[in-house]
PDB file of C-alpha atoms and ligand atoms in Angstrom:
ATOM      1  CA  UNK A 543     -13.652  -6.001  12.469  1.00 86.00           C
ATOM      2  CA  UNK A 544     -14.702  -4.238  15.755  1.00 90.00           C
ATOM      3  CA  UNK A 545     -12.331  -1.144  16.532  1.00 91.00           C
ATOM      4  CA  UNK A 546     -11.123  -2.892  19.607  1.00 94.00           C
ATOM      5  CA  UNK A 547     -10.205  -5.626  17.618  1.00 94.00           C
ATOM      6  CA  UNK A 548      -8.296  -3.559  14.987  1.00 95.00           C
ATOM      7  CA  UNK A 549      -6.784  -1.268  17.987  1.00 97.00           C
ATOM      8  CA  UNK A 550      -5.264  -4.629  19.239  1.00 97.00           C
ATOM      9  CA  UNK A 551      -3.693  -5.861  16.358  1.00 97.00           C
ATOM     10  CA  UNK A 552      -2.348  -2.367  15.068  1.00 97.00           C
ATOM     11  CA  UNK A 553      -0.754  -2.502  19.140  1.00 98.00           C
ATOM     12  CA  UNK A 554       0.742  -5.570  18.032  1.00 98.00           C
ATOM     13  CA  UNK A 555       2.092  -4.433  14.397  1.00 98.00           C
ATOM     14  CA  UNK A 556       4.061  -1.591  16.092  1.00 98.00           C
ATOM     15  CA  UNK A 557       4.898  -3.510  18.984  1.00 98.00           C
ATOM     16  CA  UNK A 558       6.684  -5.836  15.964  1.00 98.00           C
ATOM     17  CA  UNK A 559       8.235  -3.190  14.653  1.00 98.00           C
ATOM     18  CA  UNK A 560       6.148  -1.570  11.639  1.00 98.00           C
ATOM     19  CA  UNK A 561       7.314   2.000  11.003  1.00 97.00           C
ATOM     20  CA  UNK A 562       3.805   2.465  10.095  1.00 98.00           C
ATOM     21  CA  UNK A 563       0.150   1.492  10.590  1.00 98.00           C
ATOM     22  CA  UNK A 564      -2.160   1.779   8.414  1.00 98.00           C
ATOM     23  CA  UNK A 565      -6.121   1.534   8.713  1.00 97.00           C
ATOM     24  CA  UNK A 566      -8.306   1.522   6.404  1.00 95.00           C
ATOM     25  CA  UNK A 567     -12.980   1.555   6.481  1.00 94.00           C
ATOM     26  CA  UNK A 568     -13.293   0.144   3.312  1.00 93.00           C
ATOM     27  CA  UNK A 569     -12.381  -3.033   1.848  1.00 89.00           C
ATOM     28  CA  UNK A 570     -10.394  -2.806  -1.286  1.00 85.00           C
ATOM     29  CA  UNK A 571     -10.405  -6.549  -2.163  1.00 81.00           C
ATOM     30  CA  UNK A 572     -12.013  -7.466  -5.540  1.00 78.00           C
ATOM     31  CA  UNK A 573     -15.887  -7.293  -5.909  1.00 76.00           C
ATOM     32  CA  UNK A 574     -15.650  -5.188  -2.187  1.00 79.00           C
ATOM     33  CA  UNK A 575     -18.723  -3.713  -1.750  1.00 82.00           C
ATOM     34  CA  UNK A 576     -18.348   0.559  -1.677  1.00 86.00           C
ATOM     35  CA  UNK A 577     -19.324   2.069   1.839  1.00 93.00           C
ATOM     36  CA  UNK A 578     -20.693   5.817   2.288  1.00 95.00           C
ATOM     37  CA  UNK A 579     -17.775   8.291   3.565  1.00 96.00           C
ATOM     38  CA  UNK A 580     -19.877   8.480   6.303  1.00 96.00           C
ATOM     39  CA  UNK A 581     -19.766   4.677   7.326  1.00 96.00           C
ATOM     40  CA  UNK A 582     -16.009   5.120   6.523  1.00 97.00           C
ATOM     41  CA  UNK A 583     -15.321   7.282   9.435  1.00 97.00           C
ATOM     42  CA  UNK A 584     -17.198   5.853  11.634  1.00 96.00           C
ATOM     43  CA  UNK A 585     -15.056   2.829  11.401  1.00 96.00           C
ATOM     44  CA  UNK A 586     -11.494   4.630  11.265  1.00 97.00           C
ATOM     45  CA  UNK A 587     -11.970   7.728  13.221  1.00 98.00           C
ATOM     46  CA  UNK A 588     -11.889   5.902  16.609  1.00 97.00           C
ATOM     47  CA  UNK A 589      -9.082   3.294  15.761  1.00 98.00           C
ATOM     48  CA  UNK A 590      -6.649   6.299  13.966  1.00 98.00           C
ATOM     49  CA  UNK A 591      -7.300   8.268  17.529  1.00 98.00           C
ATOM     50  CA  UNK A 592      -6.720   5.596  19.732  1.00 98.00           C
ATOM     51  CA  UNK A 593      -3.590   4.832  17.906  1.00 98.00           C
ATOM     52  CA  UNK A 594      -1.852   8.065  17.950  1.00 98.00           C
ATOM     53  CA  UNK A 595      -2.293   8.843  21.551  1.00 98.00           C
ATOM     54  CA  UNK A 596      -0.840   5.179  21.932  1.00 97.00           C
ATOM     55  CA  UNK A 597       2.336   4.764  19.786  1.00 98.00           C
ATOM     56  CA  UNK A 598       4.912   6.783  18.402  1.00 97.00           C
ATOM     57  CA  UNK A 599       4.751   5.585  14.764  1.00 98.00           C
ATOM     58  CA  UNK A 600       2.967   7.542  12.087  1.00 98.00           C
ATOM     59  CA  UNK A 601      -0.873   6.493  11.936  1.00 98.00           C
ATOM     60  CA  UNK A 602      -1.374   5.737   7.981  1.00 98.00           C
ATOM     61  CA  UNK A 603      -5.046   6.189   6.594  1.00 98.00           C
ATOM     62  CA  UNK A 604      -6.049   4.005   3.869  1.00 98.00           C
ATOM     63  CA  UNK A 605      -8.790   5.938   1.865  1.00 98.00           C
ATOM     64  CA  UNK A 606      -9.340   7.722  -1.055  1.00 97.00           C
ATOM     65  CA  UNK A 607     -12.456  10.349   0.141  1.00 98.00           C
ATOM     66  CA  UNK A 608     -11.062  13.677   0.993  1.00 98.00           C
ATOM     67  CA  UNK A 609     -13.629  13.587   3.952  1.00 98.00           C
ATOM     68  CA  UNK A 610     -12.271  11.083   4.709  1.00 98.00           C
ATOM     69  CA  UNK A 611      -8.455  12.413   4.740  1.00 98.00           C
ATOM     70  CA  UNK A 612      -9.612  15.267   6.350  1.00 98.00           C
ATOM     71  CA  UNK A 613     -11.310  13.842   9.041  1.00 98.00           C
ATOM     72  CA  UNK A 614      -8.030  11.408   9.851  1.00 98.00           C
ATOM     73  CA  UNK A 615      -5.575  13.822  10.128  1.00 98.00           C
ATOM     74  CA  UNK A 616      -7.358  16.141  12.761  1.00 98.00           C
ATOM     75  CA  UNK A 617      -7.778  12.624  14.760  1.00 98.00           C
ATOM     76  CA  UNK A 618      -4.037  12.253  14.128  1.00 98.00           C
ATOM     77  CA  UNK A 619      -3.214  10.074  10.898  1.00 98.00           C
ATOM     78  CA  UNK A 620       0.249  10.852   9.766  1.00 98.00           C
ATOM     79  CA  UNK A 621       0.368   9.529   5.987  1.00 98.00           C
ATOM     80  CA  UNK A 622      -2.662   8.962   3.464  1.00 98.00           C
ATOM     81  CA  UNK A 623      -2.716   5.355   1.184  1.00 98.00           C
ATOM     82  CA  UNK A 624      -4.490   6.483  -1.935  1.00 98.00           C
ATOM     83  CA  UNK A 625      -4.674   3.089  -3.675  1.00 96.00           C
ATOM     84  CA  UNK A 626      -6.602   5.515  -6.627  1.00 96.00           C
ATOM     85  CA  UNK A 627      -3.649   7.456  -6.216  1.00 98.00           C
ATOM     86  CA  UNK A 628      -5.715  11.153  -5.565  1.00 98.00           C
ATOM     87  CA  UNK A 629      -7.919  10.907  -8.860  1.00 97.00           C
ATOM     88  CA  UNK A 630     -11.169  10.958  -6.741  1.00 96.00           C
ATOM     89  CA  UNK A 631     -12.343  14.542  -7.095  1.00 97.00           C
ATOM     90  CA  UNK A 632     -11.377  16.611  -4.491  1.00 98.00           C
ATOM     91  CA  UNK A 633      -8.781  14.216  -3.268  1.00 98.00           C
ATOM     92  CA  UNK A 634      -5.342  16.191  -4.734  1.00 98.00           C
ATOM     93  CA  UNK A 635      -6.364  19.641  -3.414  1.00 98.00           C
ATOM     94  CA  UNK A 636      -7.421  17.729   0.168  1.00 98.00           C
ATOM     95  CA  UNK A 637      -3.755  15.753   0.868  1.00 98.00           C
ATOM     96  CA  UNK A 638      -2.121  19.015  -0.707  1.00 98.00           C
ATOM     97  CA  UNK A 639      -3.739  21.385   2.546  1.00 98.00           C
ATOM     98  CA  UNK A 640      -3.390  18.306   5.034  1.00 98.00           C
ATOM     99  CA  UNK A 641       0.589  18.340   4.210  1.00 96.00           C
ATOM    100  CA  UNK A 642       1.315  14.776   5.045  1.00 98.00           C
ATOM    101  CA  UNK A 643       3.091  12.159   3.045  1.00 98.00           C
ATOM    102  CA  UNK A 644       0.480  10.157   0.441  1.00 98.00           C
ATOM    103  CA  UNK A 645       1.119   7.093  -1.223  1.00 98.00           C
ATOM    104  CA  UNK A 646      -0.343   6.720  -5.139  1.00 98.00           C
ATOM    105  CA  UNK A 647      -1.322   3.521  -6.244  1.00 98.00           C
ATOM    106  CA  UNK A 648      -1.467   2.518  -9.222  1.00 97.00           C
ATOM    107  CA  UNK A 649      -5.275   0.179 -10.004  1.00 94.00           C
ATOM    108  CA  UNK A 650      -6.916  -0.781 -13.338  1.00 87.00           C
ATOM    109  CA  UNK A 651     -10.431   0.030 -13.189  1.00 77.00           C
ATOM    110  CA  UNK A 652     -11.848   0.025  -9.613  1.00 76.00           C
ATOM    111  CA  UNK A 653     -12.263  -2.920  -6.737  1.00 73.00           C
ATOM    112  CA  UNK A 654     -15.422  -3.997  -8.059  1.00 72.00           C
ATOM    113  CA  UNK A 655     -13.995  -4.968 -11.693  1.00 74.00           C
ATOM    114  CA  UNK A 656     -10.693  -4.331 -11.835  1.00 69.00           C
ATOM    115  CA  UNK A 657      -9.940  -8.165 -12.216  1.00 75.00           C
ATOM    116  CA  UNK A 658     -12.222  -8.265 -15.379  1.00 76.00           C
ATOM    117  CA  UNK A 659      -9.558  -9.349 -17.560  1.00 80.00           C
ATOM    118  CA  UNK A 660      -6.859  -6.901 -17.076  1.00 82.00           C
ATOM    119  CA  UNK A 661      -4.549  -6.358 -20.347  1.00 88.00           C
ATOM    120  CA  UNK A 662      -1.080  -4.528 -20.797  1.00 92.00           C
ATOM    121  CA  UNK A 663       0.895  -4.524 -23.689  1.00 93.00           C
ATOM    122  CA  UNK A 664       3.586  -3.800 -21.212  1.00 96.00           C
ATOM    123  CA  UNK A 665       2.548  -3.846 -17.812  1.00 97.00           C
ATOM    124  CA  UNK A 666       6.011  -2.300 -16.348  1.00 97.00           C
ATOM    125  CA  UNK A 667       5.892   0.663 -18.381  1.00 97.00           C
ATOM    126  CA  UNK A 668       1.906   1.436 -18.309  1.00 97.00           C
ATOM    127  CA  UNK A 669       2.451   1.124 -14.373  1.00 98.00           C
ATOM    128  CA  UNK A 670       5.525   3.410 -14.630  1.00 98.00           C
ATOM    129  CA  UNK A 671       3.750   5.916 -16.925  1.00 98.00           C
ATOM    130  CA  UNK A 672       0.274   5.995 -14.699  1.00 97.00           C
ATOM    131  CA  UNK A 673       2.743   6.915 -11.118  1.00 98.00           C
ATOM    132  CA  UNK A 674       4.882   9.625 -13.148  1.00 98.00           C
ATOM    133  CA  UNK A 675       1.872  11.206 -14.408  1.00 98.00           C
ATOM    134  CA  UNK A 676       0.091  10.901 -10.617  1.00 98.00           C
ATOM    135  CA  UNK A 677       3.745  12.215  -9.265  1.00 98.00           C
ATOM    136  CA  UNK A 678       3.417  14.927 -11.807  1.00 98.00           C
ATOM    137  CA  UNK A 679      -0.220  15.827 -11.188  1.00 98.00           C
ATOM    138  CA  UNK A 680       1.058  15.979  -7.195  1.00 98.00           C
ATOM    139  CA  UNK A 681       3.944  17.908  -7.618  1.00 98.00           C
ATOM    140  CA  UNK A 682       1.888  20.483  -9.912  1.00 98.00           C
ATOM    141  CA  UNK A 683      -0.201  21.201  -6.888  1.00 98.00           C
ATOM    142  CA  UNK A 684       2.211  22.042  -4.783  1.00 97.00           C
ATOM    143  CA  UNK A 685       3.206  18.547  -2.913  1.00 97.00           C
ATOM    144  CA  UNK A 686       7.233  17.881  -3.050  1.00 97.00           C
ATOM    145  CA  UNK A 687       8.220  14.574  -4.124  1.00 96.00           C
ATOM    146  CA  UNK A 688       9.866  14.311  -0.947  1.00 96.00           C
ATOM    147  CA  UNK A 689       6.260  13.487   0.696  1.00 98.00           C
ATOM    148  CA  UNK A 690       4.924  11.509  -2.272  1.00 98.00           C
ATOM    149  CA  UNK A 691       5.193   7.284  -2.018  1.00 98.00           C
ATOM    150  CA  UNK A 692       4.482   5.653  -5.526  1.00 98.00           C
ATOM    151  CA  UNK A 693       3.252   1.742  -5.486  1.00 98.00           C
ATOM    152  CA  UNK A 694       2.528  -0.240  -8.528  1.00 98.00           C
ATOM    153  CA  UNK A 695      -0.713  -2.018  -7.243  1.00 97.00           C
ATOM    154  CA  UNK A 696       0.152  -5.905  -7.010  1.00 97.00           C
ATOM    155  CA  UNK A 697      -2.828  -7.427  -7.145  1.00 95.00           C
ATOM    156  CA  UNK A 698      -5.066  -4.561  -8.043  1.00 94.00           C
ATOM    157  CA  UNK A 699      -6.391  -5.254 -12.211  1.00 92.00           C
ATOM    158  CA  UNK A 700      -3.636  -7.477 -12.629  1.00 95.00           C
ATOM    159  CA  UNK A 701      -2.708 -11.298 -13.483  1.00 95.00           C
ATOM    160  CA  UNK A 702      -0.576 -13.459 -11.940  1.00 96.00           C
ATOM    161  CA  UNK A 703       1.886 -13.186 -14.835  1.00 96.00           C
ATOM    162  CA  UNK A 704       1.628  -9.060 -14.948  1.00 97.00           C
ATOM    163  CA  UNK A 705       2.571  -9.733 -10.903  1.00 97.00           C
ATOM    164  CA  UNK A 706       5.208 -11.480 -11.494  1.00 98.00           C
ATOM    165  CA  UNK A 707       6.751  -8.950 -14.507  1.00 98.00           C
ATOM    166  CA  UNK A 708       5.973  -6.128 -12.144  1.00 98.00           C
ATOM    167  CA  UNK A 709       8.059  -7.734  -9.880  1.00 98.00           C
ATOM    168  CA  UNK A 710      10.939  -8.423 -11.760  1.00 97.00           C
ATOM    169  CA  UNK A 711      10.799  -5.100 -13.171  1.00 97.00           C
ATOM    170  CA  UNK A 712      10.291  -3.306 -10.140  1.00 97.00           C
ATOM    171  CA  UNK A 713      14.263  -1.307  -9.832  1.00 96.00           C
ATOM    172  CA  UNK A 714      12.431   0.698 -12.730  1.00 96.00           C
ATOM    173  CA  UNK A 715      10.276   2.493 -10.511  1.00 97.00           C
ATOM    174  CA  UNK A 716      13.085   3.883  -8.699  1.00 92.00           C
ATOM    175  CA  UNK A 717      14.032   6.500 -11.333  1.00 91.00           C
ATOM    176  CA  UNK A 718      10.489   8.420 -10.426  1.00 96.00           C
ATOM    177  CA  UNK A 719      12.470  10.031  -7.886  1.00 92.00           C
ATOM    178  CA  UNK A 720      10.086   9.192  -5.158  1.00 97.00           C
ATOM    179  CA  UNK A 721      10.427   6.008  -2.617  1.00 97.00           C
ATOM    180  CA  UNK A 722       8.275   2.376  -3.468  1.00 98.00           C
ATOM    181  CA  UNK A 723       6.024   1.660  -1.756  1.00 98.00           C
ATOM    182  CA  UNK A 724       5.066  -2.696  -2.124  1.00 98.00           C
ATOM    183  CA  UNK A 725       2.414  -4.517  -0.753  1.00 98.00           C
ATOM    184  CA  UNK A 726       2.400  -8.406  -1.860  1.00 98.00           C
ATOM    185  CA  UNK A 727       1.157 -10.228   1.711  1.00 98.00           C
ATOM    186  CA  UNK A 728      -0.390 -12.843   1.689  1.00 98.00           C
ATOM    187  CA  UNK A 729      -2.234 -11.587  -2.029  1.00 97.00           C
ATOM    188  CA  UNK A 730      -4.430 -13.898  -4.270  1.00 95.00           C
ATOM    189  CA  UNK A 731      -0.872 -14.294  -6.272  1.00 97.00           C
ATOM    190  CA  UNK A 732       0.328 -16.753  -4.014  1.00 98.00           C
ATOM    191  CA  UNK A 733      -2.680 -18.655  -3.859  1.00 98.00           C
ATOM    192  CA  UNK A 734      -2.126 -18.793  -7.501  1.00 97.00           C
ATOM    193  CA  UNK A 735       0.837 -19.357  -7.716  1.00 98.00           C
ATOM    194  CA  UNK A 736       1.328 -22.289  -4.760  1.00 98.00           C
ATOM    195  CA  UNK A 737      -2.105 -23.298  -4.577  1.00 97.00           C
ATOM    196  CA  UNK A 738      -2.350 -21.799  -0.816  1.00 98.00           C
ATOM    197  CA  UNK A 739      -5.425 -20.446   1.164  1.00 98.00           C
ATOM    198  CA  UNK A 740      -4.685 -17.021   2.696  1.00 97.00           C
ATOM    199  CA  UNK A 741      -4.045 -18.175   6.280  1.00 97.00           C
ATOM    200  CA  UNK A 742      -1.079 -20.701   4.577  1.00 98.00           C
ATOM    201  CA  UNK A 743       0.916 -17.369   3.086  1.00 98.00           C
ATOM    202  CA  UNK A 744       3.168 -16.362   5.218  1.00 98.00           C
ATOM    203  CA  UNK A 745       6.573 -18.109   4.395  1.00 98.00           C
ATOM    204  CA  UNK A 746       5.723 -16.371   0.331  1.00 98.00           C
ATOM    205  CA  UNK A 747       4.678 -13.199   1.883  1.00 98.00           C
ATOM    206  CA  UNK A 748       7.828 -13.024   3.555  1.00 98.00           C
ATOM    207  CA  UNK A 749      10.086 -14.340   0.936  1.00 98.00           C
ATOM    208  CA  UNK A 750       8.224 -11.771  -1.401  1.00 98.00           C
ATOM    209  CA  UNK A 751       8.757  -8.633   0.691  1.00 98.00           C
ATOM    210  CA  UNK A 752      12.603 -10.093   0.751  1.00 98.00           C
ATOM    211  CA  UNK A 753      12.309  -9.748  -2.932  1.00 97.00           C
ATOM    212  CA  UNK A 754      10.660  -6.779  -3.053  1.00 98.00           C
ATOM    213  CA  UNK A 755      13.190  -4.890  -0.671  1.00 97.00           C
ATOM    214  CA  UNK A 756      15.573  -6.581  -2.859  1.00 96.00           C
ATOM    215  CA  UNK A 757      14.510  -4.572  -5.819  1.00 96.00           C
ATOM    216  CA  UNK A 758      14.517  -1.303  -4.310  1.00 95.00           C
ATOM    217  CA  UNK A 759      11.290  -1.303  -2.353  1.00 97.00           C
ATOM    218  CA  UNK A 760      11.746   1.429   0.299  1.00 97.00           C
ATOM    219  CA  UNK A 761       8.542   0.347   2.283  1.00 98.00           C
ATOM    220  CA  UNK A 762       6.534  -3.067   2.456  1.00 98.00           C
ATOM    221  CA  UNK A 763       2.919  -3.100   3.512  1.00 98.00           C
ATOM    222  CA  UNK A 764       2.470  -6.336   5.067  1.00 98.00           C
ATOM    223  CA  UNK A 765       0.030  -8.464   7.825  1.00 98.00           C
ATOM    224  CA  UNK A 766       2.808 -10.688   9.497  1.00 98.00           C
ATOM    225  CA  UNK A 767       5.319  -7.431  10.754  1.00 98.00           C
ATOM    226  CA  UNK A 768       7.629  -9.917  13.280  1.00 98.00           C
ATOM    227  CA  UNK A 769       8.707 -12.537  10.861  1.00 98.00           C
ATOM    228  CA  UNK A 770       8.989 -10.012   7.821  1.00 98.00           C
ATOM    229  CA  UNK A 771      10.876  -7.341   9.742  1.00 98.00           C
ATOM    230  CA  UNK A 772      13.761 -10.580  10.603  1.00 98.00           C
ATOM    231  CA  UNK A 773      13.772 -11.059   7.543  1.00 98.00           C
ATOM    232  CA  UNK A 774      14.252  -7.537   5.696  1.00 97.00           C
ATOM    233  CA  UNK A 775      17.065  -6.946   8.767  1.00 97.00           C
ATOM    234  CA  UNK A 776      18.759 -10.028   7.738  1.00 97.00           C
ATOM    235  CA  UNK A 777      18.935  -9.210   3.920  1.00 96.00           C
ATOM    236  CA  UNK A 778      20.023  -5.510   5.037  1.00 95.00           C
ATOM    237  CA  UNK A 779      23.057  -7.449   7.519  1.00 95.00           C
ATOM    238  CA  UNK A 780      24.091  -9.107   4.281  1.00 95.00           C
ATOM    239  CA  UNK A 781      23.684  -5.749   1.605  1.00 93.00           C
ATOM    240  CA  UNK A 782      24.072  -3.135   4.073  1.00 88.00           C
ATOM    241  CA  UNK A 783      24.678  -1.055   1.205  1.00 83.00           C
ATOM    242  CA  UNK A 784      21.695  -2.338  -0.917  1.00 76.00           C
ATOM    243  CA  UNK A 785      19.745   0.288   1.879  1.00 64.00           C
ATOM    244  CA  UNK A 786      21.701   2.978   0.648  1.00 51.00           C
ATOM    245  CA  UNK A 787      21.631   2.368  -3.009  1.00 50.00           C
TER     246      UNK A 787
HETATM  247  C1  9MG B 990      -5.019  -1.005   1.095  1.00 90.22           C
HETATM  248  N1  9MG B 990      -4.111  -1.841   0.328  1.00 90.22           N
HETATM  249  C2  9MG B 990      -4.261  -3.173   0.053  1.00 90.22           C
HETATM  250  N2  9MG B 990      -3.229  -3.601  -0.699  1.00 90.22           N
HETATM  251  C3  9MG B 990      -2.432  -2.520  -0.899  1.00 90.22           C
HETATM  252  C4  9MG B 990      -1.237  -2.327  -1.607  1.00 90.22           C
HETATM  253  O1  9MG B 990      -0.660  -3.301  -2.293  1.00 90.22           O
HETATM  254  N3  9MG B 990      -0.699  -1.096  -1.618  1.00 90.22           N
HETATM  255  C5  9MG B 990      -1.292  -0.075  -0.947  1.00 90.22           C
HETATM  256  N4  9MG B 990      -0.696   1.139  -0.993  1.00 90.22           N
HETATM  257  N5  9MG B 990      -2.434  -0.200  -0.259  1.00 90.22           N
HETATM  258  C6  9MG B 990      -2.989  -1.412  -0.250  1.00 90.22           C
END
C-alpha cells in the first residue's frame, strides 16, 4: 500500500473514532514474506510522521525490530505492537528507553509457519503462561505494568477450535494485571467458521469485538472502526458497569 494510501485510511480510522492507529511495514499474515528493517522504515517512517502532526490520537507502531521502534518514536509513534511480544534481541532493552506503552503478543512459532499444525494441551493456560512470563520479563527491566498491553494472538499458530477456546476463556487474562488487548477482524477464523471471503467479514468482526469487549477486552484492534465503535458504545449503554469491572 502506497503511504498516501495508508495516510488516508488511518485519517479515516481516527476520524471514526479509533483511540489508536496503528501501522505496521511488514506483513504478519501466514507464509508473509520477512522484509529488511531497512525496507521497514522506509514504509512506516513517513505514514507514523504524517499521522502525528495530523491527529491527536496516539500513533501505534506495529513491529518487532528495535530499529525499528526506535526510529518510530522520534517520528512520533506513541505505543509499540510487538506481536513477538519483545523476544527479538534487543527489542526489551529498546521499548524499555523509548518509555511508551507496548503490547505483547502472544504467536506460536513465527508468520512463516506458525500455522504448521499448532498443538496445546490447553491453549488458555499456555497463552496465559507465555504473557505472564513476557509481563514478567517487562516488568524486570524496568517497564510498569501500567504501560504493558497483553494479547493472546487470535489467529497467530492457532486453530479455529483453539480461537474459539481462547475466546471463551478470555476473562482469564484479566488477572495478569495488565489491560487485553484483542484483535479478531475480519481473521481467517471467520472464513472458517462461515465460509466467508475477507471482504464479506464485517457483521462477525463486529459481533466478535462485541464479544471480545464482552469478556474483558480493554482494546480491540480492528479494520471497520465506524460500525465496531456503535457497536462497543451500545453494549457499554446496556453494561455501563461491565467498563468498569
Ligand atoms: C499486527 N497484528 C495483526 N493482528 C494482530 C493482533 O491480533 N494483535 C496485535 N497486537 N497485532 C496484530
Amino acid at each position: 500500500m502506497s503511504p498516501e494510501k495508508a495516510i488516508a485510511q488511518a485519517l479515516r480510522m481516527a476520524e471514526e473514532g479509533a483511540d489508536i492507529v496503528d501501522v505496521g511495514g511488514e506483513s504478519t499474515r501466514p507464509g508473509a514474506r520477512p522484509v529488511s528493517a531497512q525496507e521497514e522504515m522506509d514504509r512506516v517512517l513517513p505514514v507514523v510522521e504524517a499521522l502525528h502532526a495530523r491527529i491527536p490520537q496516539p500513533v501505534s507502531i506495529d513491529t518487532s525490530k528495535p530499529e525499528v521502534m526506535r526510529a518510530a518514536v522520534a517520528a512520533g509513534a506513541g505505543f509499540i505492537n510487538d506481536v513477538q511480544a519483545l523476544r527479538t534481541d534487543g527489542a526489551l532493552a529498546a521499548a524499555t528507553e523509548l518509555n511508551v506503552p507496548v503490547c505483547l503478543m502472544h504467536m506460536r512459532g513465527e508468520p512463516r509457519t506458525m500455522q504448521d499444525k499448532p498443538e496445546y494441551a490447553d491453549v488458555v493456560g499456555e497463552v496465559r503462561v507465555f504473557l505472564k512470563e513476557r509481563l514478567d520479563a517487562c516488568m524486570n527491566a524496568g517497564i510498569p505494568a501500567s504501560r504493558i498491553v497483553v494479547d493472546p494472538g487470535f489467529g497467530f499458530g492457532k486453530t479455529l477450535e483453539h480461537n474459539i477456546e481462547l475466546l471463551r476463556g478470555l476473562k482469564k487474562l484479566q488477572g495478569l494485571g495488565a489491560a487485553v488487548l484483542v484483535g479478531l477482524s475480519r481473521k481467517s477464523m471467520i472464513g472458517k467458521a462461515l465460509g466467508l471471503p475477507v471482504e464479506q467479514r464485517l457483521h462477525a468482526s463486529v459481533a466478535l469485538a462485541v464479544m471480545a469487549v464482552q469478556q474483558g477486552a480493554r482494546i480491540v484492534r480492528v479494520h471497520d472502526v465506524g460500525p465496531t465503535v456503535e457497536a462497543v458504545r451500545m453494549w457499554e449503554a446496556v453494561y455501563p458497569w461491565g467498563r468498569l469491572g
